[in-house]
XYZ file of C-alpha atoms in Angstrom:
326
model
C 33.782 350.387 121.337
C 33.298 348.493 124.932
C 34.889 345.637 123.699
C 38.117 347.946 122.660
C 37.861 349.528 125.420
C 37.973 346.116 127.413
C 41.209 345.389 125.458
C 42.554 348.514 126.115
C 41.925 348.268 130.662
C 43.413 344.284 130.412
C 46.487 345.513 128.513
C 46.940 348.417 130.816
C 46.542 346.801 134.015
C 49.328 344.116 132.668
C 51.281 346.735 131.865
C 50.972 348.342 134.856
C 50.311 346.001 137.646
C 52.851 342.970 138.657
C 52.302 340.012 135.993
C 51.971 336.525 137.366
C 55.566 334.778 136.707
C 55.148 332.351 133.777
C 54.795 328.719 134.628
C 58.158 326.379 134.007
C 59.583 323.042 134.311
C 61.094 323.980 138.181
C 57.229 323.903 138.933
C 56.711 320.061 137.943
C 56.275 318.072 141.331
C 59.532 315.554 141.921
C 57.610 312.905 142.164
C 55.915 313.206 138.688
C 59.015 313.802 136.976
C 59.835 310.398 138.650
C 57.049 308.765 137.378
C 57.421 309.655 133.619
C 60.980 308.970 134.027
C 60.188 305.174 134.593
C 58.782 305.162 130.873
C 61.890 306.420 129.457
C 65.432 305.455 128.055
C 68.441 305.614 130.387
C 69.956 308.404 127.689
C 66.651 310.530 127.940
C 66.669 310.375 131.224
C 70.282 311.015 132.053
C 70.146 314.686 129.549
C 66.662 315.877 131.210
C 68.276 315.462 134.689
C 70.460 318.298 133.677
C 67.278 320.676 133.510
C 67.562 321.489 137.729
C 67.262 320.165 140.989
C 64.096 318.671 140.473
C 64.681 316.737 137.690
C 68.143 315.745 138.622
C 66.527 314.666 142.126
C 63.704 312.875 139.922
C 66.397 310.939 138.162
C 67.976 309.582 141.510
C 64.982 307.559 142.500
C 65.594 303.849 143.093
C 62.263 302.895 141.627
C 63.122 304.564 138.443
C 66.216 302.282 137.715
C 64.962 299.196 138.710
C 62.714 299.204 135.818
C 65.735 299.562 133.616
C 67.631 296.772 135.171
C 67.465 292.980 134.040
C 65.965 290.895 136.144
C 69.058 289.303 137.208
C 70.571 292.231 138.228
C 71.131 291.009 142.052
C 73.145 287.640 140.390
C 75.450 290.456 138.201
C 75.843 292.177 141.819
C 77.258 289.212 144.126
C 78.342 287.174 141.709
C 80.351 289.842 139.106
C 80.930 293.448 141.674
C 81.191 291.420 144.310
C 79.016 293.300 146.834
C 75.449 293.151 148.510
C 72.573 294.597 145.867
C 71.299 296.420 149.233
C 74.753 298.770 149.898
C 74.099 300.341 146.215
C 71.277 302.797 144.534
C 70.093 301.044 141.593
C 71.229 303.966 139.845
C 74.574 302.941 141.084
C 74.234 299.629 139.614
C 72.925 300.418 136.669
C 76.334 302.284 136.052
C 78.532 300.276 136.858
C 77.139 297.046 135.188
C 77.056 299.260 131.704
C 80.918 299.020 132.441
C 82.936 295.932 131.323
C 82.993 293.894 134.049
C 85.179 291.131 134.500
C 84.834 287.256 136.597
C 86.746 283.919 136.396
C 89.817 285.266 136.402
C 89.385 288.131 133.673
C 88.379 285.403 131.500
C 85.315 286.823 130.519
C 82.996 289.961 130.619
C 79.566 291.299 131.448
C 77.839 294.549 130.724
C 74.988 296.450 129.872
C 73.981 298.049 126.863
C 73.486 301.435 127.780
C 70.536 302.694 125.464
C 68.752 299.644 125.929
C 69.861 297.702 129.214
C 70.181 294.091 127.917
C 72.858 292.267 128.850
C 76.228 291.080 126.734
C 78.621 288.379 127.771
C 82.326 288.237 125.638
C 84.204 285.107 126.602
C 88.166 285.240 125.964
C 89.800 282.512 123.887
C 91.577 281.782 127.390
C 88.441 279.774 128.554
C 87.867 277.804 125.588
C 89.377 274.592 124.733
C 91.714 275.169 121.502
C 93.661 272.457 120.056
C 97.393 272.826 120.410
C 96.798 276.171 122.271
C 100.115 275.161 123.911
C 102.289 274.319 121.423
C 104.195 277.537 120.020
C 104.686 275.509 116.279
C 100.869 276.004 115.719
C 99.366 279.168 118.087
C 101.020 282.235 119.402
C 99.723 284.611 122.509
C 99.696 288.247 120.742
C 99.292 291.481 122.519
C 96.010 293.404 120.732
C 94.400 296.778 121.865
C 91.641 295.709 119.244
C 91.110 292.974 122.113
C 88.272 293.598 125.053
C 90.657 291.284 127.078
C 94.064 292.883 125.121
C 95.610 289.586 124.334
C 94.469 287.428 121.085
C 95.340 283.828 119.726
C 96.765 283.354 116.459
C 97.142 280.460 114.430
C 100.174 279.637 111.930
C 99.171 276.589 111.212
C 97.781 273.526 112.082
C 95.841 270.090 110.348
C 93.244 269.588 113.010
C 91.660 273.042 113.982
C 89.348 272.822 116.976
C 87.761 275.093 119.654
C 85.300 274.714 122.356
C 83.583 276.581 125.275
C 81.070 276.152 127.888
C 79.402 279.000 129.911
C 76.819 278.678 132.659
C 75.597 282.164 133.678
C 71.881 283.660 134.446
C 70.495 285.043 131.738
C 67.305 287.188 131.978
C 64.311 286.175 129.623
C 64.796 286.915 125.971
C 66.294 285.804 123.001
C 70.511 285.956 122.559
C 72.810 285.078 119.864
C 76.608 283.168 120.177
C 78.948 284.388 117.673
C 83.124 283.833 117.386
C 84.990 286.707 117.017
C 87.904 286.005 114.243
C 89.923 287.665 111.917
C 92.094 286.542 108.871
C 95.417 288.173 109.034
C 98.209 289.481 111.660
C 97.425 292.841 112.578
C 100.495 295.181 113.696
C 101.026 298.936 113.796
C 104.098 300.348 111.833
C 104.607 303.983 111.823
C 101.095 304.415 113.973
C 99.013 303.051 111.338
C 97.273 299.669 111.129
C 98.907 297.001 108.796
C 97.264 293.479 108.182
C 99.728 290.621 107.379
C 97.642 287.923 105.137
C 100.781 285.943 104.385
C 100.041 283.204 106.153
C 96.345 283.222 105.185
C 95.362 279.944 103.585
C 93.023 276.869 103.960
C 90.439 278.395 104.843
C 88.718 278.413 101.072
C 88.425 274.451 100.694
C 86.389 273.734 103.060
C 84.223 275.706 105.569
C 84.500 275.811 109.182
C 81.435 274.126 110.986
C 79.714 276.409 114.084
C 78.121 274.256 117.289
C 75.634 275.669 120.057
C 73.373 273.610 122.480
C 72.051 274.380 125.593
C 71.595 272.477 128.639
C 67.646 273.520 128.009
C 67.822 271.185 125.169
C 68.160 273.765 122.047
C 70.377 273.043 119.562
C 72.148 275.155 116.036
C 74.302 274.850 114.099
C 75.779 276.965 110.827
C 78.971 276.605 108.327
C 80.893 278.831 106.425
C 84.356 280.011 104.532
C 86.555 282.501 106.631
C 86.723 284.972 104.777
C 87.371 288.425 106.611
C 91.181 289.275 105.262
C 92.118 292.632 107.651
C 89.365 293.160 109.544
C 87.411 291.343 112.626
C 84.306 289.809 112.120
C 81.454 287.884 113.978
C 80.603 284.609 112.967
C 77.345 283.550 114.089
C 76.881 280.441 115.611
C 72.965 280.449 116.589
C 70.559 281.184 118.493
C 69.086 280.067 122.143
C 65.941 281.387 124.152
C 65.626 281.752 127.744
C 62.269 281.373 129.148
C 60.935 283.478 131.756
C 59.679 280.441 133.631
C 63.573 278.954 133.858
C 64.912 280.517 136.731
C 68.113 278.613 137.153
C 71.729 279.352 135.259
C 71.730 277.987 131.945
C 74.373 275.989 130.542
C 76.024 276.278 127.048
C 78.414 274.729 124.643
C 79.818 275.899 122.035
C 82.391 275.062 118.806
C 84.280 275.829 116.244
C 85.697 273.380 113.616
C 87.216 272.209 110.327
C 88.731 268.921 110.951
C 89.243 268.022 107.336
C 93.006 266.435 107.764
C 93.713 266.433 103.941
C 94.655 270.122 104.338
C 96.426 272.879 106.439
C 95.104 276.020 107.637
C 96.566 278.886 108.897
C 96.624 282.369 109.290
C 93.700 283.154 111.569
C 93.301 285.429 114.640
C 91.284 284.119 117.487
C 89.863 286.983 120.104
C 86.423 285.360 121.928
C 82.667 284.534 122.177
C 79.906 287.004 122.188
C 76.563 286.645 123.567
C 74.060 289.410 123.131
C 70.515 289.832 122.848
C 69.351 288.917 119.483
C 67.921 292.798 118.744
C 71.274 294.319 120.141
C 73.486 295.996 117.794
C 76.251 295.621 120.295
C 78.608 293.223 118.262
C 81.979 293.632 120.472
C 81.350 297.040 121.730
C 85.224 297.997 120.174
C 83.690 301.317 118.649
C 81.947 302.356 121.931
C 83.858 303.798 125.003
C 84.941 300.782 127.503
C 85.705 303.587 130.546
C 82.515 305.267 132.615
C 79.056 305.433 131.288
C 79.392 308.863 130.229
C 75.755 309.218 130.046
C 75.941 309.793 133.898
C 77.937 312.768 133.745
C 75.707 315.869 134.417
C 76.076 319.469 132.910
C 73.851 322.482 132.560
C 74.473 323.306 128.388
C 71.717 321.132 127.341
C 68.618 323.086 125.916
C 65.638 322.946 128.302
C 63.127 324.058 125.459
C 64.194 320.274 123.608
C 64.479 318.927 126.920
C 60.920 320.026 127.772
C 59.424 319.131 124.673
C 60.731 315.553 125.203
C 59.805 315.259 129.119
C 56.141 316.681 128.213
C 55.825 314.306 124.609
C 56.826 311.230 127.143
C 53.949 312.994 129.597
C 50.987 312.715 127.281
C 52.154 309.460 125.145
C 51.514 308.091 129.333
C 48.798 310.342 130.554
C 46.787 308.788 127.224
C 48.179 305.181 128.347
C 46.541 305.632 131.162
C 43.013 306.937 130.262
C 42.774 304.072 127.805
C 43.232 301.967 130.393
């Protein structure tokens, strides 16, 4: 009976007296918001800023970013925007480098993967070396919106088919990959919808086209194989380099493309540019993701703060036990 009775006096004086207001995520300190951001993906971090204040303040904090930027990101900030790494937030940076940015003459690109911040360089067939480039009886200059630089090369025909690059740009530590970007066929739009012309496909089947890399570090690859995407753009890779964290300087690369067997012509091929990306990236031309604003900076209040909790406060013990072990 007293311990009913004890029941009974704790659920009346809750009933009747003012009940303490329930704890929430408003009551987190700024500052340790901040510090569980740092451990966190640029997406994450962008959808729990849309909680409140606090978190959105959390989510402005310079040290947060610069954990998600390369390590090169001052380079990307003279050398591509153009402007002093001190007049921006790294927040601010980190935005606009996960835009396509342009140098040398809107020859080639930079930008950011967004979910995981490692940096992609496309190179337009503009800067590479193509035999007979000029000469309108073997290449043409053809308008494409499938184009990151909206202008592709395509070949009619030609004997000796050669192209070659070089890029020297400061890449952070890590692993990358080179591949062309080609495409059998002469895309057009008739009525609105997409039409591939393989006409003029041929050649392409005798013999395969040999891929060169090599970088001023030394490394070397190679790779051959048949053309063989008909109506649809595809990578070929060319290999694979490694930047060491130790190697500070730009590194230097060449790269080719040939098939120099004379006894044959060989036509019909579209020619848009390079990629380099970071061997785990899935980024392969970036055409199916937005090339306008990182949308993933755009904030809103219809995002559902129990989810959103649950995520901030897995993140919160995942580096609260980090940091015991330790």
């Amino acid at each position: 009976m007293g311990a009913g009775s004890s029941s009974l006096a704790l659920e009346s004086e809750g009933g009747s007296g003012s009940s303490p207001s329930r704890p929430s995520l408003d009551d987190v300190p700024e500052s340790c918001v901040s510090s569980i951001f740092m451990y966190m993906d640029p997406p994450e971090i962008c959808k729990l800023a849309r909680l409140n204040k606090s978190f959105h303040g959390a989510s402005l904090a310079d040290f947060v970013w610069e954990t998600k930027l390369p390590s090169n990101y001052k380079f990307l900030v003279e050398i591509v925007l153009g402007q002093s790494p001190e007049s921006l937030s790294k927040k601010e940076i980190y935005a606009r480098l996960c835009r396509p940015n342009c140098f040398d003459n809107g020859t080639k690109q930079v930008w950011l993967d967004k979910s995981s911040g490692k940096i992609c360089v496309a190179v337009s067939y503009k800067a590479l070396r193509i035999t007979g480039i000029d000469d309108r009886r073997y290449w043409n200059h053809v308008s494409s919106e499938e184009s990151r630089f909206n202008t592709i090369a395509y070949l009619q025909q030609i004997w000796w088919f050669e192209v070659g690059g070089e890029l020297e740009f400061e890449f952070p530590a890590g692993s990358y990959s080179l591949f062309f970007k080609l495409q059998l066929g002469k895309t057009s739009k008739k009525l609105g919808r997409r039409t591939c012309n393989v006409d003029r496909v041929h050649g392409w089947d005798i013999k395969p086209v040999r891929f060169q890399l090599s970088t001023s570090t030394g490394q070397q690859a190679s790779s051959e194989c048949y053309l063989h995407q008909q109506g649809n753009w595809g990578h070929y890779h060319a290999g694979d380099f490694v930047v060491d964290s130790t190697n500070t300087a730009p590194l230097k690369l060449r790269f080719s493309m040939m098939q120099i067997d004379c006894t044959h012509t060989k036509g019909g091929v579209c020619l848009d540019s390079v990629l380099i990306c970071p061997r785990d990236c899935t980024e392969l031309g970036g055409q199916s993701r937005p090339t306008g604003s990182c949308c993933v900076f755009k904030f809103g209040h219809d995002s559902n703060e129990y989810e959103c909790g649950r995520q901030f406060f897995c993140h919160a013990a995942v580096l609260i036990h980090k940091r015991v072990r330790a």
